[in-house]
Coordinates of C-alpha atoms and ligand atoms in Angstrom, one line a residue:
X160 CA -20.6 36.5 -6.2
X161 CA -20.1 33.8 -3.8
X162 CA -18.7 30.1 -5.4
X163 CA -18.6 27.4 -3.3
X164 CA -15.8 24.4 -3.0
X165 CA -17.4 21.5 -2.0
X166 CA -16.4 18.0 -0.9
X167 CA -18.9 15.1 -1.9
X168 CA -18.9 11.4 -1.1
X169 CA -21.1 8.5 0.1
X170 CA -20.4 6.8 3.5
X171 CA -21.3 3.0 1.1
X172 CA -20.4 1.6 4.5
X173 CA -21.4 3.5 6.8
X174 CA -22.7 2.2 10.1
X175 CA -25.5 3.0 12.1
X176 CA -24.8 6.2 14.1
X177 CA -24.5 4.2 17.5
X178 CA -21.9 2.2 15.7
X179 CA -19.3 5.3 14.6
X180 CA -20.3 7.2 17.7
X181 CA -17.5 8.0 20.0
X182 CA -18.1 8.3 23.6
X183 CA -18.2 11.9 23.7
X184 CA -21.3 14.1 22.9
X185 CA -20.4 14.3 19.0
X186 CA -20.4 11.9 16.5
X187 CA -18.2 11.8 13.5
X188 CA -20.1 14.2 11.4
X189 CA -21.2 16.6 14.1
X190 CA -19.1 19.2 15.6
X191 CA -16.9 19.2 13.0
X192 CA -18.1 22.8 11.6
X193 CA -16.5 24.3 14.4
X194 CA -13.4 23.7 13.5
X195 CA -10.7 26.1 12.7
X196 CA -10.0 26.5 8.6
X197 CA -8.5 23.9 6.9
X198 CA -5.6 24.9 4.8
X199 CA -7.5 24.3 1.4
X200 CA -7.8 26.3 -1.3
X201 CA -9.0 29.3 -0.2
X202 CA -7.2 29.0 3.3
X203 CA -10.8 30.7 4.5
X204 CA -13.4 28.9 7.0
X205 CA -14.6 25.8 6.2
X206 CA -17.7 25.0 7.2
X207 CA -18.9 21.1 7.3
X208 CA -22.2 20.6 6.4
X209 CA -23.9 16.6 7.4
X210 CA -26.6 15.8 5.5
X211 CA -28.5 12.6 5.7
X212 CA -31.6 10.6 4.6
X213 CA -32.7 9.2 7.5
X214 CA -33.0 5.4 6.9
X215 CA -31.0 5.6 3.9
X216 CA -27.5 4.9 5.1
X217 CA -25.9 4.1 1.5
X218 CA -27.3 8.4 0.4
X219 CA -25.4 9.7 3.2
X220 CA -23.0 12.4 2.4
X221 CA -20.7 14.8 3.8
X222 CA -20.7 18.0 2.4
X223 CA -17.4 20.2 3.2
X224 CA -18.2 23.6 1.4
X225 CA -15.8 26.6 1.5
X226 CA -16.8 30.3 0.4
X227 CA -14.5 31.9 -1.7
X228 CA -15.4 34.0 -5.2
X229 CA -13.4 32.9 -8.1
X230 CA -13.2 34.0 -11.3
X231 CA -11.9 32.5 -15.2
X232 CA -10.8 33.6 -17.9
X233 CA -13.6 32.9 -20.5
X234 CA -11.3 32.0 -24.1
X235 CA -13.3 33.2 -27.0
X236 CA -11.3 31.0 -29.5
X237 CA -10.0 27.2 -28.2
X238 CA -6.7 27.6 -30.7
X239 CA -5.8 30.3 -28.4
X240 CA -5.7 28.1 -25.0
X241 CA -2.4 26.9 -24.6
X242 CA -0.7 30.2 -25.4
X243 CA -3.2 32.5 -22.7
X244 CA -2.3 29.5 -20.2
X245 CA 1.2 29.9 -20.9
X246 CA 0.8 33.6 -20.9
X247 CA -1.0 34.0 -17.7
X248 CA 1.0 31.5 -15.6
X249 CA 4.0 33.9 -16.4
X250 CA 2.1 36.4 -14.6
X251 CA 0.5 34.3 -12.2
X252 CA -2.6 35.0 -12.7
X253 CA -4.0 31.5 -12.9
X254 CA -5.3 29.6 -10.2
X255 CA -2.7 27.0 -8.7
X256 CA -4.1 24.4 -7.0
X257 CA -1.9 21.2 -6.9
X258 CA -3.8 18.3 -8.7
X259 CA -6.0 20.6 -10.5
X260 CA -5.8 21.9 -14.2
X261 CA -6.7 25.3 -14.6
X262 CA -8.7 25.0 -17.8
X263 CA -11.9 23.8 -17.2
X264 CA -15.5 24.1 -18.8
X265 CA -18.2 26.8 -18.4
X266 CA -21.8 26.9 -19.6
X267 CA -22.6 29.8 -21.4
X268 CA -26.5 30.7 -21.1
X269 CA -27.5 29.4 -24.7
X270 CA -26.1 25.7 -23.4
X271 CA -23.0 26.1 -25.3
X272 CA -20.1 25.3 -23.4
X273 CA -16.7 27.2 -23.3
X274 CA -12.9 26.3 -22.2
X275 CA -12.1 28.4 -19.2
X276 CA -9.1 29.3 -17.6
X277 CA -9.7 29.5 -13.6
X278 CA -7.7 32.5 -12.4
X279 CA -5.4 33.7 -8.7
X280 CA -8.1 33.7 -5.8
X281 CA -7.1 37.6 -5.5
X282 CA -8.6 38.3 -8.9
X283 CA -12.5 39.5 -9.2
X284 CA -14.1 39.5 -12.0
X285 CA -16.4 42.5 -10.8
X286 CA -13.2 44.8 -9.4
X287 CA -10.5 46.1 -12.3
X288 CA -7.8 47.1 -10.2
X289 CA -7.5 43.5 -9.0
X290 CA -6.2 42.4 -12.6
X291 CA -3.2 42.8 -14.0
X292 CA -2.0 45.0 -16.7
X293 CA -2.3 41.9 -19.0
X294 CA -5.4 40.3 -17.7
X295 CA -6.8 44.3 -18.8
X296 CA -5.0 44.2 -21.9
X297 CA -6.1 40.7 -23.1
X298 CA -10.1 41.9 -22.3
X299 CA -9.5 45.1 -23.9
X300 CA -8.5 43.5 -27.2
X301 CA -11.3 41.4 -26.9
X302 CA -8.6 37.8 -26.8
X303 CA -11.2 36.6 -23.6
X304 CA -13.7 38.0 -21.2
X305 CA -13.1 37.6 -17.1
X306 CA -16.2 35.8 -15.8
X307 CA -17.5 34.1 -12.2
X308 CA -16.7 30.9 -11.5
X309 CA -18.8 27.9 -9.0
X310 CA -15.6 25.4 -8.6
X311 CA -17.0 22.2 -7.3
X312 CA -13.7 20.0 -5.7
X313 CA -15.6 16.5 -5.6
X314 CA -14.1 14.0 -3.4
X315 CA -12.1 12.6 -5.7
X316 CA -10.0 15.8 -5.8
X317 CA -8.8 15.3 -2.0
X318 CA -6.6 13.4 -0.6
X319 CA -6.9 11.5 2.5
X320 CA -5.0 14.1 4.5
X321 CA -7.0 16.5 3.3
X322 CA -10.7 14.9 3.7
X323 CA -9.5 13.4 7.2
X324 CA -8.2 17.0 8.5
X325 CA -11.0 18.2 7.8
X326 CA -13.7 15.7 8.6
X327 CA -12.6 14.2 12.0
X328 CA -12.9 16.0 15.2
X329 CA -9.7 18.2 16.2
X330 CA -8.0 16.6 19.1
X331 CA -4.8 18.1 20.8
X332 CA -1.8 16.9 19.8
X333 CA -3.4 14.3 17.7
X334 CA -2.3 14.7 14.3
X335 CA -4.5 12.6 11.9
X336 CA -3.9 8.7 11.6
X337 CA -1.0 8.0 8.9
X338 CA 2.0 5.7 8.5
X339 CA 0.0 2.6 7.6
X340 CA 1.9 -0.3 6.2
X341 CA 1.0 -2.1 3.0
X342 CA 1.5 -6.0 3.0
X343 CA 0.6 -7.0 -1.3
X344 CA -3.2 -6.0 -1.7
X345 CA -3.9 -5.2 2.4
X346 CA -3.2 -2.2 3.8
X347 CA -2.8 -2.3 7.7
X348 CA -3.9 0.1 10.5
X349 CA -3.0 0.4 13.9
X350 CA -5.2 3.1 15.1
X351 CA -5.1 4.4 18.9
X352 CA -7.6 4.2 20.7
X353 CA -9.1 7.9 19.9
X354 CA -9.6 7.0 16.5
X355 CA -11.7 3.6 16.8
X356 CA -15.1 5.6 16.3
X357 CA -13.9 6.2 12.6
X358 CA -11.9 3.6 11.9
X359 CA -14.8 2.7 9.2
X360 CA -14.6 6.2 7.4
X361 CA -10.8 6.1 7.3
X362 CA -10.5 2.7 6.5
X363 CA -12.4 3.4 3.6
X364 CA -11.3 7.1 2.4
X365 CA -8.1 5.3 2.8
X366 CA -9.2 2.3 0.4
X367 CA -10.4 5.3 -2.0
X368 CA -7.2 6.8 -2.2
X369 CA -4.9 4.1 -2.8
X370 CA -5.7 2.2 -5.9
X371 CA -3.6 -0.8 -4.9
X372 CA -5.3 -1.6 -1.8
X373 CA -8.4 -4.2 -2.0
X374 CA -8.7 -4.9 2.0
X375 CA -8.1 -2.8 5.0
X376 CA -7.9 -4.0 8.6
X377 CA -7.1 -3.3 12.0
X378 CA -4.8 -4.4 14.5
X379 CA -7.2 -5.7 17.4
X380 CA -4.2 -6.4 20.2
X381 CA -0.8 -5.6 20.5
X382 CA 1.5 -8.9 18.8
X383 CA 1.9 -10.6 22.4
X384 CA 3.8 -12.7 24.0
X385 CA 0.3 -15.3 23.1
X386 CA 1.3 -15.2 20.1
X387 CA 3.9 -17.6 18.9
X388 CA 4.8 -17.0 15.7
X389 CA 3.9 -13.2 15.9
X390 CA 1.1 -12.6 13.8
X391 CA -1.5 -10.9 15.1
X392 CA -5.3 -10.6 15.9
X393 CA -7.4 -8.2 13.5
X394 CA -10.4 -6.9 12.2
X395 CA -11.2 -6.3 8.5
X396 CA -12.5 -2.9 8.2
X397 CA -13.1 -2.8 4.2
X398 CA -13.1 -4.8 1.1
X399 CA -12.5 -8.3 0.4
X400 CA -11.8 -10.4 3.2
X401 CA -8.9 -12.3 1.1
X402 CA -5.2 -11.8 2.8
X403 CA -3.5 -13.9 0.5
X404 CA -1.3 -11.6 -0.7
X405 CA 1.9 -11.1 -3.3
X406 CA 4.3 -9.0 -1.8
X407 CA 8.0 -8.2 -3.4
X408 CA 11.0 -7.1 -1.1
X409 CA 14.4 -7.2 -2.9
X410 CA 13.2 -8.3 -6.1
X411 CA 12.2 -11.8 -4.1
X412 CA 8.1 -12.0 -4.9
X413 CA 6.2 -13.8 -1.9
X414 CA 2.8 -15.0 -1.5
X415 CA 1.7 -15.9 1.5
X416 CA -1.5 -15.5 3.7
X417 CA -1.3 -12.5 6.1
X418 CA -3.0 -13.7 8.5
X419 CA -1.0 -16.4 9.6
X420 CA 2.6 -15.8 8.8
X421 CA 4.7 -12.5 10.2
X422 CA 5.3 -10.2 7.8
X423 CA 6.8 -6.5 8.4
X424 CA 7.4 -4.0 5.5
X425 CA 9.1 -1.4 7.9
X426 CA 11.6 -4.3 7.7
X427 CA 13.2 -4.1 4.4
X428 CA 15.9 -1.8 5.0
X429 CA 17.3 -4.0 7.4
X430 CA 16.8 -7.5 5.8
X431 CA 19.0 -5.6 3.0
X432 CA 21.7 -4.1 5.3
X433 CA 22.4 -7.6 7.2
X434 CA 22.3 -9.6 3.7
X435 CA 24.7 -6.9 2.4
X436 CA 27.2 -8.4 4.6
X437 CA 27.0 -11.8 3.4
X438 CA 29.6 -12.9 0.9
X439 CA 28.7 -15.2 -1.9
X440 CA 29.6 -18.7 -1.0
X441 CA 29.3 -18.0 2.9
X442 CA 27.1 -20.1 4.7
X443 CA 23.9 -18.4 6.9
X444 CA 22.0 -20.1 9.3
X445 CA 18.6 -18.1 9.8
X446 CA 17.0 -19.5 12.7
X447 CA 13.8 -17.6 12.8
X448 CA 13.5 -16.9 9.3
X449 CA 9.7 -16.2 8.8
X450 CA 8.9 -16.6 5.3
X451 CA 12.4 -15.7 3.9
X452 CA 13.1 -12.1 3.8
X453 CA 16.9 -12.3 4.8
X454 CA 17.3 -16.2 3.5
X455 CA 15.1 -15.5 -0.4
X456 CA 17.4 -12.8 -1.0
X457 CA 20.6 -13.8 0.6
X458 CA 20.1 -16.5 -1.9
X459 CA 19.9 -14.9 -5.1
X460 CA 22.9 -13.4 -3.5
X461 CA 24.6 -16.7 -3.8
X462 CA 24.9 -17.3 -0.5
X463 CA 24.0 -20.5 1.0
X464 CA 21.0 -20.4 3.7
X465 CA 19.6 -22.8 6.3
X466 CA 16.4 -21.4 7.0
X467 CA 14.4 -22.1 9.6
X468 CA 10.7 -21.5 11.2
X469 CA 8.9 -22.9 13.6
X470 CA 5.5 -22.0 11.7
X471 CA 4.7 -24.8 9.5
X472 CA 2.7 -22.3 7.0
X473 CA 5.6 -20.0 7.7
X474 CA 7.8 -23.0 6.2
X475 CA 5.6 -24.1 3.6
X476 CA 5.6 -20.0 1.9
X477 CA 9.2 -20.6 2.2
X478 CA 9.5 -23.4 0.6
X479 CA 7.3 -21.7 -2.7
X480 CA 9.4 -18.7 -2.2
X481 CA 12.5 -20.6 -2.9
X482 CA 10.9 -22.6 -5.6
X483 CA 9.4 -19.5 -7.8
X484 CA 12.9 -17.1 -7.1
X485 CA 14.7 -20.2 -8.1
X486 CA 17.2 -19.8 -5.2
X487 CA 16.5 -23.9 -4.4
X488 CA 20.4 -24.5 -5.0
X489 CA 20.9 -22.2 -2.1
X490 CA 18.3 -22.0 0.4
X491 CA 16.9 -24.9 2.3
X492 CA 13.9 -24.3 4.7
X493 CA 13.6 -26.3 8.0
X494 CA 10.9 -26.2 10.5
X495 CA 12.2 -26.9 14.4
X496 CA 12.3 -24.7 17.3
X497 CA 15.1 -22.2 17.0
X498 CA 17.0 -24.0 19.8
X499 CA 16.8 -26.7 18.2
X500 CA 17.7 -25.6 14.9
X501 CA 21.1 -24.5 16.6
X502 CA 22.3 -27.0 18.1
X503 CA 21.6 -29.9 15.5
X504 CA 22.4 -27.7 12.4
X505 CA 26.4 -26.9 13.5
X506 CA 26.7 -30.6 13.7
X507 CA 24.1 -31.3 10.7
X508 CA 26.4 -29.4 8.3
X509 CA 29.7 -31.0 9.7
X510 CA 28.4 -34.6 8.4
X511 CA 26.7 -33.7 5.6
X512 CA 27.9 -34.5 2.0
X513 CA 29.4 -32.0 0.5
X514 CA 27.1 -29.4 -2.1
X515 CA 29.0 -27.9 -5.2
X516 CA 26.9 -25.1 -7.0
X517 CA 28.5 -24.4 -10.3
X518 CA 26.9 -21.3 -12.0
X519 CA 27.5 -21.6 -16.3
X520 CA 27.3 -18.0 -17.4
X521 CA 24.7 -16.4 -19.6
X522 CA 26.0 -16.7 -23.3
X523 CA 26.1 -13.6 -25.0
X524 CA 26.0 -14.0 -28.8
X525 CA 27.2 -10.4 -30.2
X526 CA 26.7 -9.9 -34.2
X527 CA 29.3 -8.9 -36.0
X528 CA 29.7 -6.7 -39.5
X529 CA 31.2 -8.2 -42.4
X530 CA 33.2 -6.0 -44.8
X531 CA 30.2 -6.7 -47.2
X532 CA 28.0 -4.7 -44.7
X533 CA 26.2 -7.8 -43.4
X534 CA 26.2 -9.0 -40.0
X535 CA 27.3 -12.4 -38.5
X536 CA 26.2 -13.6 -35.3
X537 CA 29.5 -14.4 -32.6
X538 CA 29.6 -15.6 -29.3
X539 CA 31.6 -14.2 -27.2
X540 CA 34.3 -15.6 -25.5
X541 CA 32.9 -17.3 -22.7
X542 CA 33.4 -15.8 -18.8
X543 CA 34.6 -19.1 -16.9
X544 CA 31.5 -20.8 -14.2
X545 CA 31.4 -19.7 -10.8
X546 CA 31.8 -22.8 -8.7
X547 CA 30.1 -22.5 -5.1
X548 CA 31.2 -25.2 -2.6
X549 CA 29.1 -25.1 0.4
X550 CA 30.5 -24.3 3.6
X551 CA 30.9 -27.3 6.2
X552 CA 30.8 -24.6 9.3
X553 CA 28.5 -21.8 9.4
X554 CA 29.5 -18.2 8.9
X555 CA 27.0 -16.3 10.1
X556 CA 23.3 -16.8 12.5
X557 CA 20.2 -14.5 11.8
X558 CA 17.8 -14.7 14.8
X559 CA 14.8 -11.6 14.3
X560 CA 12.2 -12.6 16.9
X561 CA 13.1 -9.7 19.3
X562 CA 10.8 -10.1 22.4
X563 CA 12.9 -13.3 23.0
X564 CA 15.9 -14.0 20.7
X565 CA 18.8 -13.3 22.9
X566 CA 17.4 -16.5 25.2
X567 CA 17.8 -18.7 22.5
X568 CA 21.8 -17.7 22.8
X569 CA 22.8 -20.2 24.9
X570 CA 22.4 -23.0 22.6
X571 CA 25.6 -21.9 21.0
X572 CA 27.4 -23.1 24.3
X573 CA 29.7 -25.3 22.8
X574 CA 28.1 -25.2 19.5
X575 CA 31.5 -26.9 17.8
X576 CA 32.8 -28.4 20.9
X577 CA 36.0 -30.6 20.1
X578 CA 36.0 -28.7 16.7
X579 CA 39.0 -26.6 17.4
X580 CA 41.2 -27.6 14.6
X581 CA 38.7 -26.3 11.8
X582 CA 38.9 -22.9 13.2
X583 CA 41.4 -20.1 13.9
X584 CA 44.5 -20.0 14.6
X585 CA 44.6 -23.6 13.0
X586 CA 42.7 -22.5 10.0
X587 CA 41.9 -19.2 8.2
X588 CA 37.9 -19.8 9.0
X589 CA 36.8 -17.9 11.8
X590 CA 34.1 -18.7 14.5
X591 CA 30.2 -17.7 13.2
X592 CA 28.9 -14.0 13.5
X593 CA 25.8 -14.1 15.3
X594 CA 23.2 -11.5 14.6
X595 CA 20.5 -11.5 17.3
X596 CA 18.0 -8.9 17.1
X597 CA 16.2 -7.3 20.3
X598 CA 13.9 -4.7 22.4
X599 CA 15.5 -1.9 25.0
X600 CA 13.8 0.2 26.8
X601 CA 15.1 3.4 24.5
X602 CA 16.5 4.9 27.2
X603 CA 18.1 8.9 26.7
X604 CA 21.7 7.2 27.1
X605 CA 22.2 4.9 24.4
X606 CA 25.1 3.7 26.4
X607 CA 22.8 2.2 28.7
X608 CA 20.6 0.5 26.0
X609 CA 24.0 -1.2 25.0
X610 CA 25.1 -2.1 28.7
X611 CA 21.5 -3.6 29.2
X612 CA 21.9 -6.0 26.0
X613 CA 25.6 -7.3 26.3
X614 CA 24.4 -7.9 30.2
X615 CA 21.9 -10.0 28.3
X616 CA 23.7 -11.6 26.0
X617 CA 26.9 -12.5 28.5
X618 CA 23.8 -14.3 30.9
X619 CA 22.8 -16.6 27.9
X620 CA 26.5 -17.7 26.6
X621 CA 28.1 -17.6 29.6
X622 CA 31.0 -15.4 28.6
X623 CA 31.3 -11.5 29.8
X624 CA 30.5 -9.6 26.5
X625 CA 30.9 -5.6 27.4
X626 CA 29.9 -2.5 25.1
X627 CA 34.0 -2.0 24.3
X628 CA 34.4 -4.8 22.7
X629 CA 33.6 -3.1 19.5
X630 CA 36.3 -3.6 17.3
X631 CA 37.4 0.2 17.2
X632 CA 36.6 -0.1 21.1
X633 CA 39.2 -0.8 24.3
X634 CA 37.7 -4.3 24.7
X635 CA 38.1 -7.3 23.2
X636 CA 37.9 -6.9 19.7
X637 CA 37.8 -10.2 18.5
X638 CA 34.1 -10.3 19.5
X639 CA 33.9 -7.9 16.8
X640 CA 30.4 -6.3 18.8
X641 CA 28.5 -3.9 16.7
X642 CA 24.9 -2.7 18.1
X643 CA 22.9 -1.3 15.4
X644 CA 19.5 0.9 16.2
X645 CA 17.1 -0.5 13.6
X646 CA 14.0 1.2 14.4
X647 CA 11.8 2.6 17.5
X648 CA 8.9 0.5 17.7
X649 CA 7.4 3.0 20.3
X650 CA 8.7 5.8 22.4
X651 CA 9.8 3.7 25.0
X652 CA 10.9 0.6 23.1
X653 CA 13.7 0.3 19.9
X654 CA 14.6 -2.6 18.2
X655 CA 18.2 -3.5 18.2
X656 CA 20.7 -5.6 16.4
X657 CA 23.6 -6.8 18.1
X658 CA 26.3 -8.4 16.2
X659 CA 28.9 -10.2 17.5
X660 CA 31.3 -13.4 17.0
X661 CA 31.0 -16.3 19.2
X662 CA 34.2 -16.2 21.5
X663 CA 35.9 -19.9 21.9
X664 CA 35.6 -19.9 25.2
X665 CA 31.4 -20.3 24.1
X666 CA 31.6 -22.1 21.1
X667 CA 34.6 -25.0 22.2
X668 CA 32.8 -25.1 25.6
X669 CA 32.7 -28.7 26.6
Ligands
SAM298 C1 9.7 -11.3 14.2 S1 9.5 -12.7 13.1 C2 10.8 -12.5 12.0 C3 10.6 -13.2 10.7 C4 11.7 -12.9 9.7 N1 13.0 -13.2 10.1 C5 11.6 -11.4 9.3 O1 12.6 -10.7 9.4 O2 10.5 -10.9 8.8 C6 9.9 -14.0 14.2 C7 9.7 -15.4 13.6 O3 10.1 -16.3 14.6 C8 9.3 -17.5 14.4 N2 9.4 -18.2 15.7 C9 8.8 -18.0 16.9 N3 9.2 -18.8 17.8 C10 10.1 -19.6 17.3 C11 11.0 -20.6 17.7 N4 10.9 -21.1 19.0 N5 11.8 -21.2 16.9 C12 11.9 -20.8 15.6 N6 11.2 -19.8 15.1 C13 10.3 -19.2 15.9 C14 7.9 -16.9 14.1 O4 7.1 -17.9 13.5 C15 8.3 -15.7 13.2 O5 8.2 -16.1 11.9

């Protein structure tokens, strides 16, 4: 008996051959039945049929079919279902495929229709000695008959793995496109250059498979140097053509349009590590602050944020961001040039009148039981306001635009010149932490990633900053340096952070 596994779904978008067809001498849907078996099922050859209507584009289907005999468990009485499935998966002798339930439906020949229980690959229906001793003695007693089985796996059953492994043309060492980022409603690819001839069929398996995704597209050119505020040119490959999206990082919700604000989920895990080490009541200065991700939450933090963009729709998101997270006593957007932002904010915040932020706590009304049984409502004693007074000096700098950050640094050259007295030793406040984010070349020796940035860094302030002048290091601790990998980017680029506080000799620089 042969049954059949088959995969079934409409190219609705597909594109004229010419369109999908790779240089090569295949095209998307030829060629592929060569390929070497897919682990499915059946882990046996899979052969992938095309078939087309010629002239009918939306008909178009791909047929992956699989031969493989399978067999059920025909269940003569449907009260007796859950106990035989119980039964037979302690013998494992039902079929277990993940995302599949093994009872399913069979048509006897008088059109009536019978629950089914599909049984281990291994098992025939036609060969006793492949059943077990209680598949024989559940037929013997006459509890359910072993029959044939046609399983049809429609497309819906597969995932996108699954589908793409099979369906796109094997290439050495080229594993199948994945790691896509989702920004709100868009999901975003940045396929290499092998996979452009099907960037329609994944774009939209991959809309299939994710119900949250209403619009994919494609990253046409690498975010470069052209473009200032480091969005970056794409393509829509499916659905709506709408990038106004909602996305939530941090329990902050933003909307904003993709297309013209920078945006990176991969980021999260590091907007949350640097805001971790604000204190409430510290004053931030974020001076290329996008659309908020370190200033929104920082805020709700209760930490007070200057946040600056030079991307006026950048600004205006931020300015809804801080409206609708209600973090407005907090955060304050501005939209200047970084350098800018540095120099006049120092001084800025020095003049400006103080801010008090006093925080009443929640009530909490408890009820309590009278000796009649009854209850009477009681508030609580109340827990006293937090009281926020804003910083006059700043505690700590955010800079995240990486390609060119660290050139920015030397407008902190004598950022609170003739300010002396409101620092250490005078005072207990110490001089800002700056937190400048950057690209090295990834090098093998990390040492040599560090050596390359504080060679950087020292060129912009004007003060020698060395890789030992971590605070555990021989240098000079006071600098307090800590260079943190945040990501690799690409094999040959990683994302830093370096931390480190301004030294006097930069920051009272006349
Ligand atoms: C890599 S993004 C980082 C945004 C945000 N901090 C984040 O973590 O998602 C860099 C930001 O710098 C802004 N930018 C570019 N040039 C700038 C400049 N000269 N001054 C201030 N901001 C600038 C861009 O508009 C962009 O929003």
């Amino acid at each position: 008996m042969r049954s059949s596994q088959l995969i079934r779904f409409p190219l609705k978008h597909y594109k004229p051959p010419g369109y999908l067809k790779p240089p090569g001498n295949y095209s998307p849907l030829d060629g592929v039945e060569e390929r070497p078996a897919h682990p499915g099922p059946s882990r046996t050859a899979r052969h992938v049929s095309p078939t087309s209507q010629p002239g009918n584009a939306d008909s178009r289907s791909i047929i992956l079919s699989q031969d493989c005999s399978l067999s059920s468990a025909k269940i003569f009485k449907n009260s007796e279902i859950s106990r035989l499935r119980k039964e037979l998966a302690s013998t494992k002798d039902l079929l277990a495929l993940p995302r599949l339930s093994s009872v399913q439906e069979i048509k006897e020949q008088d059109g009536s229709v019978r629950k089914a229980l599909l049984l281990r690959e291994t098992l025939k229906h036609d060969d006793k000695s492949t059943w077990s001793p209680t598949v024989t003695e559940l037929v013997e007693k006459g509890t359910m008959a072993v029959a044939p089985f046609d399983l049809t796996l429609e497309y819906d059953y597969w995932s996108y793995a699954e589908i793409m492994s099979a369906i796109l043309p094997e290439q050495e060492n080229v594993e199948v496109p994945q790691g896509f980022t989702q920004v709100g409603h868009v999901l975003h690819l940045n396929l290499r250059e092998h996979w452009l001839p099907f960037k329609y069929l994944i774009a939209e398996v991959l809309k299939d498979k994710n119900p949250t995704v209403r619009t994919v597209i494609n990253k046409t050119e690498d975010v470069g140097s052209q473009s200032q505020f480091r969005t970056f040119p794409f393509e829509l490959l499916v659905g709506d053509n709408d990038l106004n999206v909602v996305q939530h990082e941090q329990d902050c919700e933003f909307h904003f349009d993709y297309a013209r604000v920078y945006w990176n989920s991969r980021l999260e895990t590091e907007h949350r590590r640097l805001v971790e080490k604000f204190q409430p009541g510290q004053m931030v200065c974020d001076v290329m602050a996008g659309v908020g991700p370190f200033a929104v939450p920082a805020g709700k933090k209760r930490i007070f944020v200057w946040a600056n963009d030079l991307n006026p729709h950048g600004y205006e998101v931020m300015e809804d961001a801080v409206q609708r997270n209600k973090v407005a006593d907090f955060v304050t957007p501005f939209n200047k040039d970084g350098r800018d932002f540095i120099r006049e904010s120092a001084k800025q915040l020095l003049e400006a009148e103080p801010v008090t932020v006093t925080i009443q706590p929640k009530a909490r009304r408890e009820k309590k039981r009278k000796a009649d049984g009854s209850q009477e409502p009681q508030t609580q004693p109340q827990a006293p306001a937090q009281v926020y007074n804003r910083p006059s000096v700043v505690d700590h700098y955010v800079m995240n635009l990486p390609a060119t950050a660290i050139e920015f640094l030397d407008a902190f050259q004598g950022v609170y010149a003739g300010q002396e007295a409101r620092f250490e030793p005078q005072t207990s406040q110490k001089l800002p932490m700056v937190h400048v984010y950057c690209f090295s070349g990834h090098s093998d020796n990390e040492l040599d990633d560090h050596v390359d940035i504080c060679e950087r860094i020292s060129e912009r302030i004007g003060y020698k900053i060395t890789p030992e002048d971590r605070v555990d290091g021989s240098g000079n601790s006071a600098i307090e340096l800590a260079i943190y990998n945040v990501r690799l980017v690409s094999p040959k680029k990683q994302m830093f952070c370096a931390s480190f506080r301004i030294p006097p000799e930069v920051a009272f620089r006349k």
